[in-house]
Short mmCIF file of C-alpha atoms in Angstrom, two decimals:
data_model
loop_
_atom_site.label_atom_id
_atom_site.label_comp_id
_atom_site.label_asym_id
_atom_site.label_seq_id
_atom_site.Cartn_x
_atom_site.Cartn_y
_atom_site.Cartn_z
CA MET A 1 -33.73 -21.23 54.67
CA ARG A 2 -37.84 -21.75 54.09
CA VAL A 3 -39.56 -21.72 50.94
CA LYS A 4 -43.37 -21.00 50.02
CA CYS A 5 -45.26 -23.50 47.78
CA ILE A 6 -46.39 -22.23 44.70
CA ALA A 7 -47.30 -25.75 43.05
CA ILE A 8 -48.43 -29.00 43.96
CA ASN A 9 -48.16 -30.95 40.67
CA GLY A 10 -46.03 -31.32 37.63
CA GLN A 11 -47.83 -28.49 35.97
CA GLY A 12 -45.62 -26.56 38.00
CA LEU A 13 -42.46 -28.15 36.91
CA ASN A 14 -40.46 -27.29 33.37
CA LYS A 15 -40.14 -29.99 30.48
CA PHE A 16 -36.41 -30.42 31.59
CA THR A 17 -37.25 -31.31 35.28
CA LEU A 18 -39.91 -33.59 34.49
CA ASN A 19 -37.83 -35.49 32.10
CA ASN A 20 -34.86 -35.56 34.24
CA LEU A 21 -36.85 -36.70 37.27
CA GLY A 22 -39.22 -39.21 35.30
CA ASP A 23 -42.59 -37.40 36.79
CA ALA A 24 -45.30 -36.39 34.38
CA VAL A 25 -47.59 -33.04 34.40
CA LYS A 26 -50.28 -35.14 36.01
CA SER A 27 -47.85 -36.17 39.19
CA GLU A 28 -49.00 -34.75 42.41
CA TYR A 29 -47.18 -33.92 45.33
CA PRO A 30 -48.40 -33.95 49.11
CA LEU A 31 -47.57 -30.69 49.40
CA LYS A 32 -49.94 -27.74 50.32
CA LYS A 33 -50.11 -24.33 48.12
CA ASN A 34 -49.08 -21.47 50.02
CA VAL A 35 -47.83 -23.00 53.19
CA VAL A 36 -44.11 -22.03 53.97
CA TYR A 37 -41.58 -25.14 54.37
CA THR A 38 -38.11 -25.43 56.09
CA ILE A 39 -35.39 -26.47 53.97
CA TYR A 40 -33.27 -29.13 55.65
CA GLY A 41 -30.82 -29.83 52.93
CA GLN A 42 -30.42 -29.32 49.11
CA HIS A 43 -29.40 -31.39 46.30
CA ILE A 44 -28.73 -31.50 42.46
CA TYR A 45 -29.98 -34.54 41.17
CA LYS A 46 -29.63 -35.12 37.32
CA ASN A 47 -28.99 -31.15 36.93
CA VAL A 48 -32.30 -30.51 39.19
CA LEU A 49 -32.05 -28.50 42.58
CA SER A 50 -34.47 -30.34 45.18
CA TYR A 51 -34.89 -29.49 48.59
CA LEU A 52 -35.21 -32.03 51.77
CA ILE A 53 -38.56 -30.87 53.49
CA ILE A 54 -41.03 -32.70 56.14
CA VAL A 55 -44.41 -32.27 54.43
CA THR A 56 -47.03 -30.90 56.80
CA TYR A 57 -48.79 -34.27 57.32
CA GLU A 58 -45.66 -36.32 56.82
CA SER A 59 -43.37 -37.25 59.66
CA LEU A 60 -40.28 -38.18 57.44
CA PRO A 61 -38.14 -35.96 54.83
CA SER A 62 -38.45 -36.41 51.06
CA TRP A 63 -37.06 -34.57 48.26
CA TYR A 64 -39.05 -32.20 46.14
CA PRO A 65 -38.23 -29.87 42.87
CA ALA A 66 -37.15 -26.46 43.84
CA GLU A 67 -39.72 -24.94 40.84
CA LEU A 68 -42.38 -25.92 43.14
CA PHE A 69 -41.51 -23.35 45.61
CA GLU A 70 -40.44 -19.53 45.92
CA VAL A 71 -37.83 -18.69 48.81
CA VAL A 72 -39.42 -16.54 51.33
CA ASP A 73 -36.25 -16.91 53.89
CA TYR A 74 -32.88 -16.90 52.11
CA GLN A 75 -30.82 -17.44 55.36
CA VAL A 76 -28.65 -20.59 55.29
CA TYR A 77 -27.84 -22.13 58.25
CA LEU A 78 -25.13 -22.11 60.32
CA GLU A 79 -23.25 -25.36 60.39
CA TRP A 80 -23.95 -26.28 56.60
CA TYR A 81 -21.60 -28.43 54.23
CA TYR A 82 -21.28 -28.42 50.53
CA SER A 83 -20.04 -31.23 48.18
CA TYR A 84 -19.63 -30.60 44.56
CA GLU A 85 -19.07 -33.89 42.16
CA PRO A 86 -19.72 -33.03 38.63
CA SER A 87 -19.39 -36.53 37.58
CA SER A 88 -22.03 -37.95 40.05
CA VAL A 89 -25.37 -38.28 39.40
CA ILE A 90 -25.87 -36.20 42.58
CA SER A 91 -23.52 -33.59 41.31
CA ALA A 92 -23.90 -31.03 44.37
CA LEU A 93 -25.30 -31.65 47.81
CA TRP A 94 -25.51 -29.22 51.06
CA GLY A 95 -27.12 -29.71 54.19
CA TYR A 96 -26.17 -30.76 57.58
CA LYS A 97 -22.67 -32.26 58.34
CA GLU A 98 -23.75 -36.02 57.98
CA MET A 99 -25.84 -35.01 54.84
CA VAL A 100 -22.44 -34.13 53.31
CA LEU A 101 -19.64 -35.90 54.87
CA THR A 102 -21.03 -39.24 56.09
CA GLU A 103 -20.84 -41.59 53.08
CA ASN A 104 -24.27 -43.11 52.14
CA HIS A 105 -26.44 -40.91 54.46
CA HIS A 106 -28.06 -39.18 51.66
CA ASP A 107 -28.98 -42.62 50.20
CA ASP A 108 -29.61 -44.22 53.80
CA LEU A 109 -32.27 -41.36 54.29
CA ILE A 110 -33.65 -41.67 50.99
CA GLU A 111 -34.20 -45.55 52.19
CA ARG A 112 -35.30 -44.64 55.59
CA THR A 113 -32.87 -46.54 57.70
CA ASP A 114 -33.23 -45.82 61.67
CA GLU A 115 -29.90 -44.61 62.06
CA ALA A 116 -30.17 -41.77 59.14
CA ILE A 117 -33.82 -40.79 60.54
CA GLU A 118 -32.29 -40.71 63.97
CA VAL A 119 -29.47 -38.22 62.59
CA PHE A 120 -31.92 -36.17 60.84
CA LEU A 121 -34.30 -35.69 63.34
CA LYS A 122 -31.33 -33.99 65.75
CA ARG A 123 -30.28 -32.09 62.95
CA LYS A 124 -33.83 -31.04 62.37
CA LYS A 125 -34.46 -30.04 65.82
CA GLU A 126 -31.30 -27.78 65.62
CA ILE A 127 -32.54 -26.25 62.33
CA ASP A 128 -35.65 -25.37 63.91
CA GLU A 129 -34.37 -24.00 67.31
CA PHE A 130 -32.33 -21.94 65.06
CA ILE A 131 -35.17 -20.47 62.94
CA GLU A 132 -37.07 -19.79 66.22
CA TYR A 133 -34.33 -17.77 67.63
CA THR A 134 -33.59 -15.41 64.61
#
């Protein structure tokens, strides 16, 4: 799945999203408007859908609210997994196998542990190759 950035600050988010994520209208995101990004995972955190992407000048993945983007390629990758736990802060999670099935991988990725980054980079390469061939 690929998305185009349509907003780079909190003005692109509704009040519900701003409140739930603790962001402000003045919040700035390190995104570039009209740039197309690849989605490497998705989650619903505090009832807000976010995408896992790598910003052009960053080398590590980060989560960004989906409202900042519009979908331009709707194809979800083969080998994606899904988890739903309505009582959890992260109520839904989908992405590569380890993202969903390995306990703490999601949190370890946010904390930037070496092992989680290594797994992510391996899966990123596979997803990027999939996009290249489709």
